[in-house]
């Protein structure tokens, strides 16, 4: 996509979606707006990693809570640092969240303090899923992770830290568009705590 | 090393320091080389209180300075409107939401 030291660097963007036809159209438009040189290779973003041909893979949510305008920042950060993983973080200066009530913020902070204290995970936003990976590193991590949902994102970054992969962070904002659906119920909290114990025992 | 072993190692180290403190100052040397169970059992209580304070402070601090971005929601609505307009103009059938 972009020339670098005489060779092209290819980036694949994977956007998991759940029948969000309109959102896919919107996101593709916004990706083109912010990465004008991007050449979509078929339907890679729909079918996942085995169709992603790039040397780097970006994974982002398909409901526009992750804005494509941050993509150039991820790419720049990776180029500058040579990082294996660039992860978007909401919990730093210039990052942020919109659309969460006090209870949601409290759960989020509590979960984060617990994980930071017990696991020393090596990143400030463990459950965010807006990340850029070197392709081979993503494949390695996926093959060694077993969790689902929120815990999967945490397991990916904890295992990456334990394997001494180079992780860098960029601030992102997160606009929660499906207000209400990201409320955390009791079962999510229990699942999270189980995941925490699992990671304590296995990493 | 599994992370749980690191945490256990830290707890063992803290216990050792605690026992050393009890041995050197609290418990009379002539009494016994073993510290009394009552003295030792204060350690978990102090640890839980200290960790609780740390946790409450960190969560409270995080809540007080929780980064929010109301302006981003407005910008996103503008971007969505712009994208919809472009797609409609170019004859892309957006279907129903």
GROMACS .gro file of N, CA, C and O in nm, chain A residues 21-22 25-26 29 33 64 67 69 90 95-98 100 105-106 109 113 117-120 162 173 177 200-203, chain B residues 1-4 7 54 58-59 62-63 66-70 72-73 75-76 79-80 82-84 86-87 93-95 97:
model
  240
   21UNK      N    1  -2.472  -0.430   0.739
   21UNK     CA    2  -2.446  -0.393   0.600
   21UNK      C    3  -2.415  -0.244   0.588
   21UNK      O    4  -2.317  -0.205   0.525
   22UNK      N    5  -2.498  -0.164   0.651
   22UNK     CA    6  -2.479  -0.019   0.642
   22UNK      C    7  -2.345   0.020   0.704
   22UNK      O    8  -2.268   0.096   0.646
   25UNK      N    9  -2.048  -0.044   0.479
   25UNK     CA   10  -2.035   0.058   0.374
   25UNK      C   11  -1.974   0.187   0.431
   25UNK      O   12  -1.884   0.246   0.371
   26UNK      N   13  -2.023   0.227   0.549
   26UNK     CA   14  -1.973   0.350   0.611
   26UNK      C   15  -1.825   0.338   0.645
   26UNK      O   16  -1.745   0.429   0.621
   29UNK      N   17  -1.597   0.352   0.342
   29UNK     CA   18  -1.584   0.491   0.297
   29UNK      C   19  -1.484   0.566   0.385
   29UNK      O   20  -1.395   0.636   0.335
   33UNK      N   21  -1.118   0.741   0.312
   33UNK     CA   22  -1.097   0.883   0.338
   33UNK      C   23  -0.964   0.904   0.411
   33UNK      O   24  -0.891   0.999   0.385
   64UNK      N   25  -1.842   0.106   1.414
   64UNK     CA   26  -1.794   0.244   1.410
   64UNK      C   27  -1.760   0.301   1.548
   64UNK      O   28  -1.735   0.420   1.560
   67UNK      N   29  -1.294   0.435   1.511
   67UNK     CA   30  -1.297   0.522   1.393
   67UNK      C   31  -1.174   0.499   1.305
   67UNK      O   32  -1.062   0.501   1.354
   69UNK      N   33  -1.019   0.693   1.134
   69UNK     CA   34  -0.925   0.806   1.128
   69UNK      C   35  -0.800   0.780   1.212
   69UNK      O   36  -0.700   0.849   1.196
   90UNK      N   37  -0.781   0.353   2.539
   90UNK     CA   38  -0.879   0.457   2.568
   90UNK      C   39  -0.847   0.531   2.695
   90UNK      O   40  -0.901   0.637   2.722
   95UNK      N   41  -0.706   1.000   2.463
   95UNK     CA   42  -0.797   0.890   2.438
   95UNK      C   43  -0.926   0.919   2.511
   95UNK      O   44  -0.941   1.025   2.572
   96UNK      N   45  -1.020   0.826   2.508
   96UNK     CA   46  -1.143   0.850   2.584
   96UNK      C   47  -1.257   0.761   2.541
   96UNK      O   48  -1.249   0.690   2.441
   97UNK      N   49  -1.364   0.768   2.621
   97UNK     CA   50  -1.483   0.689   2.595
   97UNK      C   51  -1.602   0.782   2.598
   97UNK      O   52  -1.606   0.875   2.679
   98UNK      N   53  -1.698   0.759   2.507
   98UNK     CA   54  -1.823   0.834   2.515
   98UNK      C   55  -1.940   0.737   2.521
   98UNK      O   56  -1.940   0.637   2.450
  100UNK      N   57  -2.076   0.597   2.823
  100UNK     CA   58  -2.080   0.506   2.936
  100UNK      C   59  -2.135   0.578   3.059
  100UNK      O   60  -2.095   0.691   3.087
  105UNK      N   61  -1.839   0.281   3.389
  105UNK     CA   62  -1.703   0.330   3.411
  105UNK      C   63  -1.642   0.262   3.533
  105UNK      O   64  -1.524   0.224   3.532
  106UNK      N   65  -1.724   0.248   3.639
  106UNK     CA   66  -1.676   0.187   3.763
  106UNK      C   67  -1.633   0.042   3.739
  106UNK      O   68  -1.523   0.002   3.781
  109UNK      N   69  -1.306   0.043   3.539
  109UNK     CA   70  -1.187   0.078   3.619
  109UNK      C   71  -1.152  -0.034   3.715
  109UNK      O   72  -1.036  -0.068   3.733
  113UNK      N   73  -0.795  -0.223   3.725
  113UNK     CA   74  -0.703  -0.220   3.840
  113UNK      C   75  -0.671  -0.362   3.885
  113UNK      O   76  -0.554  -0.394   3.912
  117UNK      N   77  -0.291  -0.513   3.863
  117UNK     CA   78  -0.223  -0.552   3.986
  117UNK      C   79  -0.182  -0.699   3.982
  117UNK      O   80  -0.069  -0.733   4.018
  118UNK      N   81  -0.272  -0.785   3.937
  118UNK     CA   82  -0.245  -0.929   3.944
  118UNK      C   83  -0.159  -0.979   3.827
  118UNK      O   84  -0.077  -1.068   3.845
  119UNK      N   85  -0.179  -0.923   3.708
  119UNK     CA   86  -0.117  -0.983   3.589
  119UNK      C   87   0.001  -0.906   3.532
  119UNK      O   88   0.080  -0.960   3.457
  120UNK      N   89   0.014  -0.779   3.567
  120UNK     CA   90   0.114  -0.692   3.501
  120UNK      C   91   0.117  -0.718   3.350
  120UNK      O   92   0.213  -0.771   3.297
  162UNK      N   93   0.417  -1.184   2.778
  162UNK     CA   94   0.496  -1.296   2.830
  162UNK      C   95   0.594  -1.349   2.727
  162UNK      O   96   0.700  -1.400   2.759
  173UNK      N   97  -1.021   0.707   2.072
  173UNK     CA   98  -1.147   0.734   2.141
  173UNK      C   99  -1.246   0.626   2.102
  173UNK      O  100  -1.234   0.563   1.996
  177UNK      N  101  -2.186   0.328   2.042
  177UNK     CA  102  -2.305   0.364   1.964
  177UNK      C  103  -2.425   0.281   2.003
  177UNK      O  104  -2.538   0.322   1.984
  200UNK      N  105  -0.376  -1.610   3.538
  200UNK     CA  106  -0.282  -1.617   3.650
  200UNK      C  107  -0.214  -1.754   3.655
  200UNK      O  108  -0.096  -1.766   3.686
  201UNK      N  109  -0.292  -1.860   3.627
  201UNK     CA  110  -0.242  -1.996   3.641
  201UNK      C  111  -0.165  -2.044   3.519
  201UNK      O  112  -0.083  -2.134   3.530
  202UNK      N  113  -0.191  -1.984   3.401
  202UNK     CA  114  -0.132  -2.040   3.279
  202UNK      C  115  -0.030  -1.949   3.210
  202UNK      O  116   0.033  -1.993   3.115
  203UNK      N  117  -0.016  -1.826   3.256
  203UNK     CA  118   0.083  -1.741   3.187
  203UNK      C  119   0.188  -1.692   3.286
  203UNK      O  120   0.167  -1.697   3.405
  204UNK      N  121   0.812  -1.834   3.391
  204UNK     CA  122   0.751  -1.869   3.520
  204UNK      C  123   0.604  -1.825   3.520
  204UNK      O  124   0.572  -1.716   3.478
  205UNK      N  125   0.518  -1.914   3.564
  205UNK     CA  126   0.376  -1.877   3.573
  205UNK      C  127   0.361  -1.760   3.669
  205UNK      O  128   0.427  -1.751   3.771
  206UNK      N  129   0.265  -1.675   3.634
  206UNK     CA  130   0.254  -1.551   3.711
  206UNK      C  131   0.213  -1.577   3.855
  206UNK      O  132   0.252  -1.504   3.945
  207UNK      N  133   0.134  -1.682   3.877
  207UNK     CA  134   0.089  -1.712   4.013
  207UNK      C  135   0.209  -1.739   4.105
  207UNK      O  136   0.209  -1.702   4.222
  210UNK      N  137   0.354  -1.420   4.234
  210UNK     CA  138   0.273  -1.362   4.342
  210UNK      C  139   0.297  -1.438   4.471
  210UNK      O  140   0.315  -1.378   4.578
  257UNK      N  141  -0.536   0.040   4.849
  257UNK     CA  142  -0.473   0.064   4.719
  257UNK      C  143  -0.577   0.053   4.607
  257UNK      O  144  -0.587   0.142   4.520
  261UNK      N  145  -0.701   0.350   4.360
  261UNK     CA  146  -0.678   0.343   4.215
  261UNK      C  147  -0.808   0.353   4.136
  261UNK      O  148  -0.814   0.422   4.034
  262UNK      N  149  -0.914   0.285   4.182
  262UNK     CA  150  -1.042   0.292   4.113
  262UNK      C  151  -1.100   0.433   4.123
  262UNK      O  152  -1.146   0.490   4.024
  265UNK      N  153  -0.902   0.664   3.902
  265UNK     CA  154  -0.937   0.637   3.763
  265UNK      C  155  -1.073   0.695   3.726
  265UNK      O  156  -1.091   0.747   3.616
  266UNK      N  157  -1.170   0.686   3.818
  266UNK     CA  158  -1.303   0.740   3.791
  266UNK      C  159  -1.301   0.892   3.783
  266UNK      O  160  -1.365   0.952   3.698
  269UNK      N  161  -1.148   0.991   3.455
  269UNK     CA  162  -1.187   0.904   3.342
  269UNK      C  163  -1.195   0.987   3.214
  269UNK      O  164  -1.273   1.082   3.208
  270UNK      N  165  -1.114   0.954   3.112
  270UNK     CA  166  -1.117   1.037   2.991
  270UNK      C  167  -1.245   1.016   2.912
  270UNK      O  168  -1.280   0.903   2.879
  271UNK      N  169  -1.318   1.124   2.885
  271UNK     CA  170  -1.438   1.116   2.803
  271UNK      C  171  -1.420   1.202   2.679
  271UNK      O  172  -1.329   1.285   2.672
  272UNK      N  173  -1.507   1.182   2.580
  272UNK     CA  174  -1.489   1.251   2.452
  272UNK      C  175  -1.623   1.282   2.388
  272UNK      O  176  -1.653   1.227   2.282
  273UNK      N  177  -1.705   1.367   2.450
  273UNK     CA  178  -1.837   1.398   2.391
  273UNK      C  179  -1.825   1.457   2.251
  273UNK      O  180  -1.911   1.432   2.165
  275UNK      N  181  -1.627   1.373   2.022
  275UNK     CA  182  -1.605   1.266   1.923
  275UNK      C  183  -1.737   1.209   1.873
  275UNK      O  184  -1.747   1.169   1.757
  276UNK      N  185  -1.837   1.205   1.960
  276UNK     CA  186  -1.968   1.153   1.919
  276UNK      C  187  -2.028   1.242   1.811
  276UNK      O  188  -2.086   1.194   1.713
  278UNK      N  189  -1.853   1.447   1.606
  278UNK     CA  190  -1.772   1.431   1.485
  278UNK      C  191  -1.810   1.303   1.411
  278UNK      O  192  -1.817   1.301   1.288
  279UNK      N  193  -1.836   1.196   1.487
  279UNK     CA  194  -1.872   1.069   1.424
  279UNK      C  195  -2.005   1.082   1.349
  279UNK      O  196  -2.018   1.032   1.237
  282UNK      N  197  -1.932   1.245   1.026
  282UNK     CA  198  -1.866   1.153   0.933
  282UNK      C  199  -1.966   1.055   0.873
  282UNK      O  200  -1.959   1.022   0.755
  283UNK      N  201  -2.058   1.006   0.957
  283UNK     CA  202  -2.158   0.910   0.909
  283UNK      C  203  -2.249   0.976   0.806
  283UNK      O  204  -2.277   0.919   0.700
  285UNK      N  205  -2.173   1.231   0.618
  285UNK     CA  206  -2.092   1.252   0.497
  285UNK      C  207  -2.082   1.123   0.416
  285UNK      O  208  -2.101   1.124   0.294
  286UNK      N  209  -2.058   1.011   0.484
  286UNK     CA  210  -2.043   0.882   0.417
  286UNK      C  211  -2.175   0.842   0.351
  286UNK      O  212  -2.176   0.796   0.236
  287UNK      N  213  -2.285   0.861   0.423
  287UNK     CA  214  -2.415   0.824   0.368
  287UNK      C  215  -2.446   0.904   0.243
  287UNK      O  216  -2.496   0.850   0.144
  289UNK      N  217  -2.230   1.043   0.037
  289UNK     CA  218  -2.144   0.997  -0.072
  289UNK      C  219  -2.197   0.867  -0.132
  289UNK      O  220  -2.205   0.853  -0.254
  290UNK      N  221  -2.235   0.774  -0.045
  290UNK     CA  222  -2.279   0.643  -0.092
  290UNK      C  223  -2.411   0.655  -0.169
  290UNK      O  224  -2.429   0.592  -0.274
  296UNK      N  225  -2.679   0.097  -0.271
  296UNK     CA  226  -2.803   0.068  -0.198
  296UNK      C  227  -2.768   0.034  -0.054
  296UNK      O  228  -2.702  -0.065  -0.026
  297UNK      N  229  -2.812   0.121   0.036
  297UNK     CA  230  -2.776   0.101   0.176
  297UNK      C  231  -2.876   0.011   0.248
  297UNK      O  232  -2.851  -0.031   0.360
  298UNK      N  233  -2.988  -0.016   0.183
  298UNK     CA  234  -3.089  -0.100   0.247
  298UNK      C  235  -3.143  -0.035   0.371
  298UNK      O  236  -3.133   0.086   0.389
  300UNK      N  237  -3.155  -0.002   0.791
  300UNK     CA  238  -3.066  -0.022   0.905
  300UNK      C  239  -3.107  -0.141   0.980
  300UNK      O  240  -3.123  -0.203   1.052
   0.00000   0.00000   0.00000
